N, CA and C of each residue as an Amber inpcrd file, in Angstrom:
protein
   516
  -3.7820000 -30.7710000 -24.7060000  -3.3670000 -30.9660000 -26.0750000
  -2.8470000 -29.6510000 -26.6480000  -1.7220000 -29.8340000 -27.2300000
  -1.4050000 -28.5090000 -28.3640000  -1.7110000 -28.8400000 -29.2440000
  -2.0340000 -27.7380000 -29.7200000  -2.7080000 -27.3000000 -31.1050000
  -1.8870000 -25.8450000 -32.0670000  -1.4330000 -25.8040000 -33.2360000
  -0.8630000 -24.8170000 -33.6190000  -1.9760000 -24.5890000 -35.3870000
  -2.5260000 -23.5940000 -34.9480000  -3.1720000 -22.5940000 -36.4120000
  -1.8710000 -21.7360000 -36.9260000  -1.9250000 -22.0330000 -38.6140000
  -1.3960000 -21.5170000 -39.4560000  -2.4910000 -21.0530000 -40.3710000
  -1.8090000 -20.0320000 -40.9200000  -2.1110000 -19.2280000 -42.0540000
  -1.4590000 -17.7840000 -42.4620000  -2.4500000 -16.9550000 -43.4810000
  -2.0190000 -16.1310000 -44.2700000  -2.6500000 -15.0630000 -43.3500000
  -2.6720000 -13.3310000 -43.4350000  -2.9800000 -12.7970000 -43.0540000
  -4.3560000 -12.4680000 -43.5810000  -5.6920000 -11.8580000 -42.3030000
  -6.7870000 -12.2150000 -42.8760000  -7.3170000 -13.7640000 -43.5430000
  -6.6810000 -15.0020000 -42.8960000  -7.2350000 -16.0930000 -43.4630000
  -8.3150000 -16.7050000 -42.3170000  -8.5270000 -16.2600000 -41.7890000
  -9.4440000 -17.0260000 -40.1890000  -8.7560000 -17.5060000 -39.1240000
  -7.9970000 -17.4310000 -39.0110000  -6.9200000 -18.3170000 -38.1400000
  -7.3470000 -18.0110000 -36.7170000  -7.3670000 -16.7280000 -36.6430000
  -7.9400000 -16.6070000 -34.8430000  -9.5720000 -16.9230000 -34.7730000
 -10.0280000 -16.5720000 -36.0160000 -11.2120000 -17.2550000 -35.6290000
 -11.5240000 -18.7870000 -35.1770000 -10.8290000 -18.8760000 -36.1950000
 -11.1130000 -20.7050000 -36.0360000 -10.6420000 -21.3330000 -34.4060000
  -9.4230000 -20.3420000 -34.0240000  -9.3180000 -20.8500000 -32.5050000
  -9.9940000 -20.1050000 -31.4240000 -10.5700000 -19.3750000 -31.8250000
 -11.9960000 -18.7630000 -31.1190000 -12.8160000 -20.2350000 -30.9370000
 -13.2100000 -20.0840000 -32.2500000 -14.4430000 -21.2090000 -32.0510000
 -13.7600000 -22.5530000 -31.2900000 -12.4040000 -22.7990000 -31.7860000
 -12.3630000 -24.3550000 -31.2860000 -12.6590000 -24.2060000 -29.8850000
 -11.9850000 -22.8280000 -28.9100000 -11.4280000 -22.6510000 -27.8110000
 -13.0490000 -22.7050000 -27.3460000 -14.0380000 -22.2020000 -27.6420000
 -15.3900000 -22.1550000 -27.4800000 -16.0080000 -23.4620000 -27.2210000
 -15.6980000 -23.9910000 -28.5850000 -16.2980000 -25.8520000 -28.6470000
 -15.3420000 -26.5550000 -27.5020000 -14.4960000 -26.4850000 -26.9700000
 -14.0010000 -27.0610000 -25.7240000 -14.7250000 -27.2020000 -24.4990000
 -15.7020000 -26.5650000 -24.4570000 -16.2960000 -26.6430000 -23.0770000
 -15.4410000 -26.1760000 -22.0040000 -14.1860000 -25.6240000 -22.0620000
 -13.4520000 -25.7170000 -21.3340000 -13.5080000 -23.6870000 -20.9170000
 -12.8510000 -23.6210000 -19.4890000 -13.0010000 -22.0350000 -19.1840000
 -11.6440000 -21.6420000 -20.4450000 -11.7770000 -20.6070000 -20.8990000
 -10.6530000 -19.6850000 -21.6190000  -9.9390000 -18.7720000 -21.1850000
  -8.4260000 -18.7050000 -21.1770000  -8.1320000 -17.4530000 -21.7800000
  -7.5800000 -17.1280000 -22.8940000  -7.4130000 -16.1380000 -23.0390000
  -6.8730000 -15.4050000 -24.3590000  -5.5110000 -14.6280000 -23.6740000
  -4.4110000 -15.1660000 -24.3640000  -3.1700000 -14.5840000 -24.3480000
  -2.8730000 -13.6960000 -25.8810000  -2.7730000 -12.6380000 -25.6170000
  -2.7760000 -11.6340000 -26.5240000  -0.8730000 -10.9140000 -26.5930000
  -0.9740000 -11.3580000 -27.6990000   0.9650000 -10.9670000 -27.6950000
   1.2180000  -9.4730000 -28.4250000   0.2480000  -9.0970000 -29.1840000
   0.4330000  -7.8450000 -29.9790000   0.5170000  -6.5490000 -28.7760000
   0.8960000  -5.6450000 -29.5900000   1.0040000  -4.3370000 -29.0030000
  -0.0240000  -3.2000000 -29.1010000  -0.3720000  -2.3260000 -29.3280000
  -1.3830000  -0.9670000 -29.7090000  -0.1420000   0.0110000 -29.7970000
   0.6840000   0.4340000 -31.0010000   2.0450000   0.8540000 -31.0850000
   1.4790000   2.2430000 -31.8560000   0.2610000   1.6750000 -32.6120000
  -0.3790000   2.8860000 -33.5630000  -1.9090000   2.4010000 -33.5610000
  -2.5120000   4.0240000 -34.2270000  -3.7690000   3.4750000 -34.5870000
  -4.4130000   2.1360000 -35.0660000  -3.8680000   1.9940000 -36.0580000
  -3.8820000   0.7780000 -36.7550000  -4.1370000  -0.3680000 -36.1960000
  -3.3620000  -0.2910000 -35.2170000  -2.6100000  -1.4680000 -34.6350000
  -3.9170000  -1.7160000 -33.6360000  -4.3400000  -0.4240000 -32.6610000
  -5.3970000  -0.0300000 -31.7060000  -6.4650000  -0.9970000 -32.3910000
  -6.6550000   0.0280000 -33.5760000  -7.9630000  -0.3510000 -34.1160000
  -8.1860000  -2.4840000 -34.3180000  -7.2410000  -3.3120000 -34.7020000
  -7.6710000  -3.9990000 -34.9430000  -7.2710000  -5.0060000 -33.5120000
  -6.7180000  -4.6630000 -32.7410000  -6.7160000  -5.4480000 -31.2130000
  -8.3320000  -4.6770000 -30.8900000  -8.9750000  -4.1430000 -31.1080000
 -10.4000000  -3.6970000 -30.2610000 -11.4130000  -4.3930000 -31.6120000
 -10.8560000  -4.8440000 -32.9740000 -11.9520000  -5.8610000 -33.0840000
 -11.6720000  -6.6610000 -32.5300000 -10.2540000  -7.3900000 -32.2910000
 -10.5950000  -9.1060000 -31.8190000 -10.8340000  -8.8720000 -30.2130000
 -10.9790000  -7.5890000 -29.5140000 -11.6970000  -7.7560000 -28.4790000
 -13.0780000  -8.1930000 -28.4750000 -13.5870000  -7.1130000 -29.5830000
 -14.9790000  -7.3800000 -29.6420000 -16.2280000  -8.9980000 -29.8240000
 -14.9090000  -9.2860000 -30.3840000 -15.4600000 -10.7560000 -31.1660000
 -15.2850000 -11.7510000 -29.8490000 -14.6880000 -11.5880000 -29.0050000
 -14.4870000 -12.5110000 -28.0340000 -15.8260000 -12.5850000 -26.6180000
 -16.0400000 -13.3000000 -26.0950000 -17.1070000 -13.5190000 -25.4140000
 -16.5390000 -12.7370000 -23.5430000 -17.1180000 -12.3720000 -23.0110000
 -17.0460000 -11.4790000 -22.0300000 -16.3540000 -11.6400000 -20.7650000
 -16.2960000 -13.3720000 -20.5930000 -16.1220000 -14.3160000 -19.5700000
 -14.8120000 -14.8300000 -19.9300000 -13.8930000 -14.7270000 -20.8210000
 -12.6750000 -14.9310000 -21.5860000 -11.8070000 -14.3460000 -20.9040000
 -10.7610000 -14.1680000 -19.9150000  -9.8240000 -13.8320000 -19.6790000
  -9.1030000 -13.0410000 -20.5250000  -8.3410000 -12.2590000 -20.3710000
  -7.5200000 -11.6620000 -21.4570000  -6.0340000 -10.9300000 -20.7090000
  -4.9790000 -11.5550000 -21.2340000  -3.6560000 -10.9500000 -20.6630000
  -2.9280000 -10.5730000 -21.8070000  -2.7250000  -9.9830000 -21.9170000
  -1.6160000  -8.9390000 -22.4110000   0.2110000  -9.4010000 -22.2160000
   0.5880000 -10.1800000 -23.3360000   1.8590000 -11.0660000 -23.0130000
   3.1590000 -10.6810000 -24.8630000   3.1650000  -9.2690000 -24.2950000
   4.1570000  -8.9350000 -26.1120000   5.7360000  -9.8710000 -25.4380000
   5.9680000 -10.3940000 -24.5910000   7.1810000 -10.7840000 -24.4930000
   7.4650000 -12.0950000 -24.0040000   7.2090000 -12.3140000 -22.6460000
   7.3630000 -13.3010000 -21.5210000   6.5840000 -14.7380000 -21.3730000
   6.1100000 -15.4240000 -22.8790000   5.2140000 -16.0760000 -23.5560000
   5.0790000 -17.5710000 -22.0740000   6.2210000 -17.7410000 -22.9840000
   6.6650000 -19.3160000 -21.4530000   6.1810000 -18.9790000 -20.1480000
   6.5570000 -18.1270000 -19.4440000   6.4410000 -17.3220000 -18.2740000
   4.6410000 -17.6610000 -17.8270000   4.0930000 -17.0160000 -18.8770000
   3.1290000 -16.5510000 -19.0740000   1.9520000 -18.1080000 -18.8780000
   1.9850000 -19.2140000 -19.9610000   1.7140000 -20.1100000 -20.2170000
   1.7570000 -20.6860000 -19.2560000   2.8580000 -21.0060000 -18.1390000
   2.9430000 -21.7100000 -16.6930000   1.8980000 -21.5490000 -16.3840000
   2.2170000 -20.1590000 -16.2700000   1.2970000 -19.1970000 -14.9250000
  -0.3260000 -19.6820000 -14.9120000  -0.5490000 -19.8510000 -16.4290000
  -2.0370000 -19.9740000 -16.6880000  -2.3840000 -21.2920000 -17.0190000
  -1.6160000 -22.2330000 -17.4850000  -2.0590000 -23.4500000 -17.8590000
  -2.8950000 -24.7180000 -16.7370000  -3.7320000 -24.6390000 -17.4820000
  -4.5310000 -25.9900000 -16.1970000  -5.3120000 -27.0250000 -16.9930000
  -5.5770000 -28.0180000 -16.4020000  -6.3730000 -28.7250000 -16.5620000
  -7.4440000 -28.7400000 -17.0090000  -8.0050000 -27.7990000 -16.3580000
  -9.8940000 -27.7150000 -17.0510000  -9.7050000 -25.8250000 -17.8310000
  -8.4130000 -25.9850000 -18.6680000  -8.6130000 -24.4490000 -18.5920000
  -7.5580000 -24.4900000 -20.4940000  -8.5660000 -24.0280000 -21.2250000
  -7.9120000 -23.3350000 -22.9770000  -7.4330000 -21.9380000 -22.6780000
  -6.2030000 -22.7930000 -23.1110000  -5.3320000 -21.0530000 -23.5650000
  -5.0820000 -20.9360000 -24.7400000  -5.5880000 -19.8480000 -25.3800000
  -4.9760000 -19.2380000 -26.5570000  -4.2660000 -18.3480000 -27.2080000
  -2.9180000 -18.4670000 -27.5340000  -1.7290000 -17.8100000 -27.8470000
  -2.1800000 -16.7260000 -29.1770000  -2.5230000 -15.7790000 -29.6310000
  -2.3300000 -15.0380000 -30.2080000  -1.7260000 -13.9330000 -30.4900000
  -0.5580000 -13.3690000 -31.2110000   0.0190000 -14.8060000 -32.2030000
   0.9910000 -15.1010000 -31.9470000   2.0760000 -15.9260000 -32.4200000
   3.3530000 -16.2900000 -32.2290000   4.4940000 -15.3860000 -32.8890000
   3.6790000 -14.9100000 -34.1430000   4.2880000 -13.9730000 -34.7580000
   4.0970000 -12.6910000 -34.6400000   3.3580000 -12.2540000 -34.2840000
   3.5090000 -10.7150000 -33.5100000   4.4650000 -10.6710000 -32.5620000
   4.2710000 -12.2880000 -31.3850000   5.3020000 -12.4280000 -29.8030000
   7.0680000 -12.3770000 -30.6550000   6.7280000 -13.1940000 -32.1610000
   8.6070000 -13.2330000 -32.2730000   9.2410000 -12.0050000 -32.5880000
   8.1590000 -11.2260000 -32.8870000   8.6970000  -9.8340000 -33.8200000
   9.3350000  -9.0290000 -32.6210000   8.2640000  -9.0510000 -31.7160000
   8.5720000  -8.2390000 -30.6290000   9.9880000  -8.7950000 -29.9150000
  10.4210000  -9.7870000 -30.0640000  11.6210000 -10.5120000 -29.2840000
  12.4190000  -9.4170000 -30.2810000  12.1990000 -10.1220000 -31.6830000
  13.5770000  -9.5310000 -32.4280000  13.8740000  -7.9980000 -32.0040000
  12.9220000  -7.2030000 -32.1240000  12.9390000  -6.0500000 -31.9020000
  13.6730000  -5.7170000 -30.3140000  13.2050000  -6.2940000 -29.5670000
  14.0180000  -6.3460000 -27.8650000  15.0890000  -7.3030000 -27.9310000
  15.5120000  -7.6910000 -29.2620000  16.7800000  -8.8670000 -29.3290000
  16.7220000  -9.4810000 -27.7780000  15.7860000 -10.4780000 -27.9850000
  15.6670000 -11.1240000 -26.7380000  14.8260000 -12.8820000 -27.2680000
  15.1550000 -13.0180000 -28.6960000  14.7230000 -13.9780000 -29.5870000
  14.8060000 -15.4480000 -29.2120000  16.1820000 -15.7810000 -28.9390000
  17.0950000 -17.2060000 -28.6450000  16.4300000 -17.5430000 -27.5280000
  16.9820000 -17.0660000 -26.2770000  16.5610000 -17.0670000 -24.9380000
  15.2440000 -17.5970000 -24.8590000  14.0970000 -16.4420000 -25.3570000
  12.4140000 -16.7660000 -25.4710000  12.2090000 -17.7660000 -25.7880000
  12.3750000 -18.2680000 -27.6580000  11.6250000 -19.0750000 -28.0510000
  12.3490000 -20.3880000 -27.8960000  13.6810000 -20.5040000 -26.6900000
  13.7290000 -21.7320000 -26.5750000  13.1350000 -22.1350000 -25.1160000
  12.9800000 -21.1580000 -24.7710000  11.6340000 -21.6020000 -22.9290000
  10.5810000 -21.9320000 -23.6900000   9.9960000 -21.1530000 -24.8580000
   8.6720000 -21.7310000 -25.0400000   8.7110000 -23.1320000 -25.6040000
   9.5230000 -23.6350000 -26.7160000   9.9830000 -24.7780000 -26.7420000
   9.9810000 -25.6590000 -25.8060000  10.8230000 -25.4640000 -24.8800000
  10.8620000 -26.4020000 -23.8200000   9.6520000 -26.7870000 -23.0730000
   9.0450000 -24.9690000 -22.6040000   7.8780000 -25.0880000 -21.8550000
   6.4100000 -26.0520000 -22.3910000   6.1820000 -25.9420000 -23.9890000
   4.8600000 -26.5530000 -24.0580000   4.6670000 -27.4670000 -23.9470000
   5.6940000 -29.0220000 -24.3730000   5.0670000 -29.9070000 -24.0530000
   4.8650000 -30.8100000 -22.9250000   5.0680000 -29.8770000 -21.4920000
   4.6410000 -30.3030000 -20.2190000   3.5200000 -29.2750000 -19.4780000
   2.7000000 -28.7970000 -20.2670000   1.7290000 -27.7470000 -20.2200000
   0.0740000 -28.7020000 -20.0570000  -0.4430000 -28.3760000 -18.9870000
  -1.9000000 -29.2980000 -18.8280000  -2.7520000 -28.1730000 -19.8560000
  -3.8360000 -29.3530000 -19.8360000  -4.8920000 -28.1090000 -20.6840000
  -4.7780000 -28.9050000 -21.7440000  -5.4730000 -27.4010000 -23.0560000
  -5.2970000 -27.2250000 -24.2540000  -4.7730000 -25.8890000 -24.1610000
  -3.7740000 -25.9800000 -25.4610000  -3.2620000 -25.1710000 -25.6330000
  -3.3350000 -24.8950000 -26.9640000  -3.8090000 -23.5100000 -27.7060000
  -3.9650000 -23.2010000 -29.4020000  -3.1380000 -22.0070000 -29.4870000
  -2.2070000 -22.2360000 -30.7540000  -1.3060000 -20.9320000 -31.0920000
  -1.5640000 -21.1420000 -32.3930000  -1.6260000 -19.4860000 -32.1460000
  -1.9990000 -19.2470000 -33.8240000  -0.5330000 -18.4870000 -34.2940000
  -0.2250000 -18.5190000 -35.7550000   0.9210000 -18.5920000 -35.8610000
   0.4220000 -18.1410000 -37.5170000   1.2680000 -17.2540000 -37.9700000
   1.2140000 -16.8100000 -39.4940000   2.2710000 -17.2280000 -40.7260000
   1.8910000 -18.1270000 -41.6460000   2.7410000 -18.6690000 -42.6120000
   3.5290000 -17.6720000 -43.5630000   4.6250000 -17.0470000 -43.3830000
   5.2860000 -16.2250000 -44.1970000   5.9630000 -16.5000000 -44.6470000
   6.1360000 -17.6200000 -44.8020000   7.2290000 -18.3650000 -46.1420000
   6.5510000 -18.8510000 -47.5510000   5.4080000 -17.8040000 -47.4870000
   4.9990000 -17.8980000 -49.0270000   5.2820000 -16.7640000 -50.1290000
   5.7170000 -15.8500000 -49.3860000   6.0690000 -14.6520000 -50.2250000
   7.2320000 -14.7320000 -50.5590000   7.7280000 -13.3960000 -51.6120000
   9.3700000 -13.5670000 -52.2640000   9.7820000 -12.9210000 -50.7190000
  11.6960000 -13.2760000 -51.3600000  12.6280000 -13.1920000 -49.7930000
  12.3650000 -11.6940000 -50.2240000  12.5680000 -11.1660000 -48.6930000
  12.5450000  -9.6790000 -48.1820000  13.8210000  -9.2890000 -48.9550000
  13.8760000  -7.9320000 -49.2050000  15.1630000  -7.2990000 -49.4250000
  16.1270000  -6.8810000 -48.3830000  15.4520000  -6.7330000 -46.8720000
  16.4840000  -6.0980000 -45.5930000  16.6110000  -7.2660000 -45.3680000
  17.7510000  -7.0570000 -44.1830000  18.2460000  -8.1240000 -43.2890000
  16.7970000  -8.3520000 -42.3000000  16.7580000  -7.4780000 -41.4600000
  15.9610000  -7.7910000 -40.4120000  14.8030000  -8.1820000 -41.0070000
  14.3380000  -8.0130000 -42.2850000  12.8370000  -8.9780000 -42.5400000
  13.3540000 -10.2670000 -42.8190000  14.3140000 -10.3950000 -43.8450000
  15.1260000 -11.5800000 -44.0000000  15.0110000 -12.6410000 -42.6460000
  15.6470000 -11.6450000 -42.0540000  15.7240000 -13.2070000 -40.5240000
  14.6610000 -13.2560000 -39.8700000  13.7330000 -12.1360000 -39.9050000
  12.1290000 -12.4600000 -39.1220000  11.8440000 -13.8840000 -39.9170000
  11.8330000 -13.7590000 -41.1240000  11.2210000 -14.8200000 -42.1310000
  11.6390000 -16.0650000 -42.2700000  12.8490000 -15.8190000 -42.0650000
  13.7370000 -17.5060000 -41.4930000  13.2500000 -17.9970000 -39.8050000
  13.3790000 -16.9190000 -38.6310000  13.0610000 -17.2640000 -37.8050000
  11.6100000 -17.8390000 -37.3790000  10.8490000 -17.1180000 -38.0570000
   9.5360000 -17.3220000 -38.0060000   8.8180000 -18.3500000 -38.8620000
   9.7290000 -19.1280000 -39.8640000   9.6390000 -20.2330000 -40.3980000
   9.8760000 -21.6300000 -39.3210000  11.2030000 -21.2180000 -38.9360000
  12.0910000 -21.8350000 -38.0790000  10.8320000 -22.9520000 -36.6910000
  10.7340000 -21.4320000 -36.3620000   9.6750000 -21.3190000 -34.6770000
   8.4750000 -22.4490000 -35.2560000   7.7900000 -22.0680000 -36.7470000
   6.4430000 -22.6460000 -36.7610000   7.2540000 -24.3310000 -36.9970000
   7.6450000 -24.5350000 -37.7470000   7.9000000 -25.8780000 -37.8660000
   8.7800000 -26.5600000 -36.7920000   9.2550000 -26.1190000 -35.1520000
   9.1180000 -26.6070000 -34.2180000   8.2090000 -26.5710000 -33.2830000
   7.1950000 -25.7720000 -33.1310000   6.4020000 -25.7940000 -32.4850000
   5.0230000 -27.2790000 -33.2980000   4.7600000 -26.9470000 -34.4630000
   4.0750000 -27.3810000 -35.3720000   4.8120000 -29.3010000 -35.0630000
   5.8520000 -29.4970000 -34.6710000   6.3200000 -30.8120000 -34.2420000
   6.2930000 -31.2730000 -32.5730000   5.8830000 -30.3390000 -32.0880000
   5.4270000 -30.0720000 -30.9240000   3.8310000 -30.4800000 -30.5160000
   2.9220000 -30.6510000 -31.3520000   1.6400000 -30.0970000 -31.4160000
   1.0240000 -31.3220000 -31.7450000   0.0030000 -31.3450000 -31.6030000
  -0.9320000 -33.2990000 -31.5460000  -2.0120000 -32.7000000 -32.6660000
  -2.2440000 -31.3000000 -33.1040000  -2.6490000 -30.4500000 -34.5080000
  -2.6240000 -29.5870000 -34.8440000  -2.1770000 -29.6230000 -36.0060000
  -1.8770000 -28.5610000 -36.6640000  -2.6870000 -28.4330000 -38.0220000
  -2.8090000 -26.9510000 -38.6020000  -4.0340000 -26.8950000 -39.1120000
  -3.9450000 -25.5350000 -39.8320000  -3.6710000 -25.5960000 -41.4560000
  -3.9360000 -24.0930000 -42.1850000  -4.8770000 -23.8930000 -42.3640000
  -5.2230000 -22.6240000 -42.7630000  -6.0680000 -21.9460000 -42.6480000
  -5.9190000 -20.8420000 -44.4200000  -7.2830000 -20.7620000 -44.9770000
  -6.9740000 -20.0570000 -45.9660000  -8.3200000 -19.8620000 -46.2310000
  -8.9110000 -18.3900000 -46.9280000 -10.2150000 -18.0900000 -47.0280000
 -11.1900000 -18.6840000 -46.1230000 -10.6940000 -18.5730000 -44.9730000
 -11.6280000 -18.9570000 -43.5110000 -11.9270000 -20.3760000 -43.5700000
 -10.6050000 -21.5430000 -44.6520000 -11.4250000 -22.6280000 -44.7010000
 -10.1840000 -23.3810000 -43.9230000 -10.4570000 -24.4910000 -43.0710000
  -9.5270000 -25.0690000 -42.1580000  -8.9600000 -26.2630000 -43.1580000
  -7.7820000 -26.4680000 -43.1590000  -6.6390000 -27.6820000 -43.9080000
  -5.9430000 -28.1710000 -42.6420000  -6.5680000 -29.2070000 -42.4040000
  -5.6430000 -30.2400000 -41.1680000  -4.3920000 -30.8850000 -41.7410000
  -3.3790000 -30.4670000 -41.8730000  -1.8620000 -31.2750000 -41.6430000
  -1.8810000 -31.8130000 -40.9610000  -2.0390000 -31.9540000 -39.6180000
  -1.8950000 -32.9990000 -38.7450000  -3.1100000 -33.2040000 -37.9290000
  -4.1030000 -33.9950000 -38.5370000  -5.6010000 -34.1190000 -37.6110000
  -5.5190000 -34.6600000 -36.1880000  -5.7360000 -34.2520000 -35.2430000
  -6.0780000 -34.6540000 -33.8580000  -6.7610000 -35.3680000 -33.5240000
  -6.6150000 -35.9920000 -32.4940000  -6.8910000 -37.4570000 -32.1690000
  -7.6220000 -37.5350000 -30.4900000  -8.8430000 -37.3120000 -30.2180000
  -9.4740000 -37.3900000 -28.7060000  -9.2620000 -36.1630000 -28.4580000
  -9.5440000 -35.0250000 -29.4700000 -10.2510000 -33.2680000 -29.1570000
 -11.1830000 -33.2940000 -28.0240000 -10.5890000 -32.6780000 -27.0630000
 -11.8750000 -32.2110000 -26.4540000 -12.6750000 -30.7620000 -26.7450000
């Protein structure tokens, strides 16, 4: 089953697919799309290390998402995409955008498993003043509401509290 988490920044969103990925019974991994570019950045990829359980797989995927998802998808096996929007930024930035997010398109919905992507709602703020935030913000609108039509649930997220848009049907 796919599954796509939305929300705001700091709203629970990876938590909540922590836990679902947990309540699955199922083995995990964790596909991790961010970078460690700066401190900052360091510092908060080594909390969501911390928070994760020991036996969790963890790959390291800032680009090659589809690729990636094959490789790992199974049957008795949760993968979790974190995030979609860190993975698109990094495309734009390697202008390698089109290409990507139409394999991942293609790729998920013949993917065994469960599959959870968490994904950040940025079409609530005013429009950017640059170009390049401009089209992150269109693209990254774009991506969630095909993937999000892709997905058997989908599910915001806000003050750590879960809003099902599209409730799921035989969760494992």
């Amino acid at each position: 089953m796919l599954e796509l988490i939305l929300g705001g920044a700091r709203s629970g969103k990876s938590l909540l697919a922590e836990t679902r990925a947990l309540e699955s019974g199922l083995a995990v991994a964790y596909i991790a799309t961010g970078e460690a570019l700066d401190e900052e950045m360091a510092a908060r990829i080594a909390r969501h290390r911390q928070r994760r359980p020991e036996h969790w797989r963890t790959l390291e995927v800032p680009l090659r998402l589809a690729a990636a998802l094959k490789a790992e998808a199974a049957p008795d096996r949760c993968l979790i995409v974190d995030c979609l929007t860190l993975w698109l930024s990094n495309l734009l930035l390697a202008e390698g955008e089109a290409q990507e997010t139409a394999a991942l398109l293609e790729t998920l919905p013949g993917l065994p498993g469960r599959i959870i992507l968490v994904s950040n709602e940025v079409g609530w703020g005013i429009v950017p003043a640059n170009a390049l935030a401009r089209r992150f913000a269109d693209e990254q609108g774009r991506l969630n509401q095909r993937v999000a039509a892709l997905c058997g649930r989908v599910t915001l997220t806000a003050a750590g509290l879960p809003l099902e848009l599209k409730p799921a049907r035989n969760v494992r």
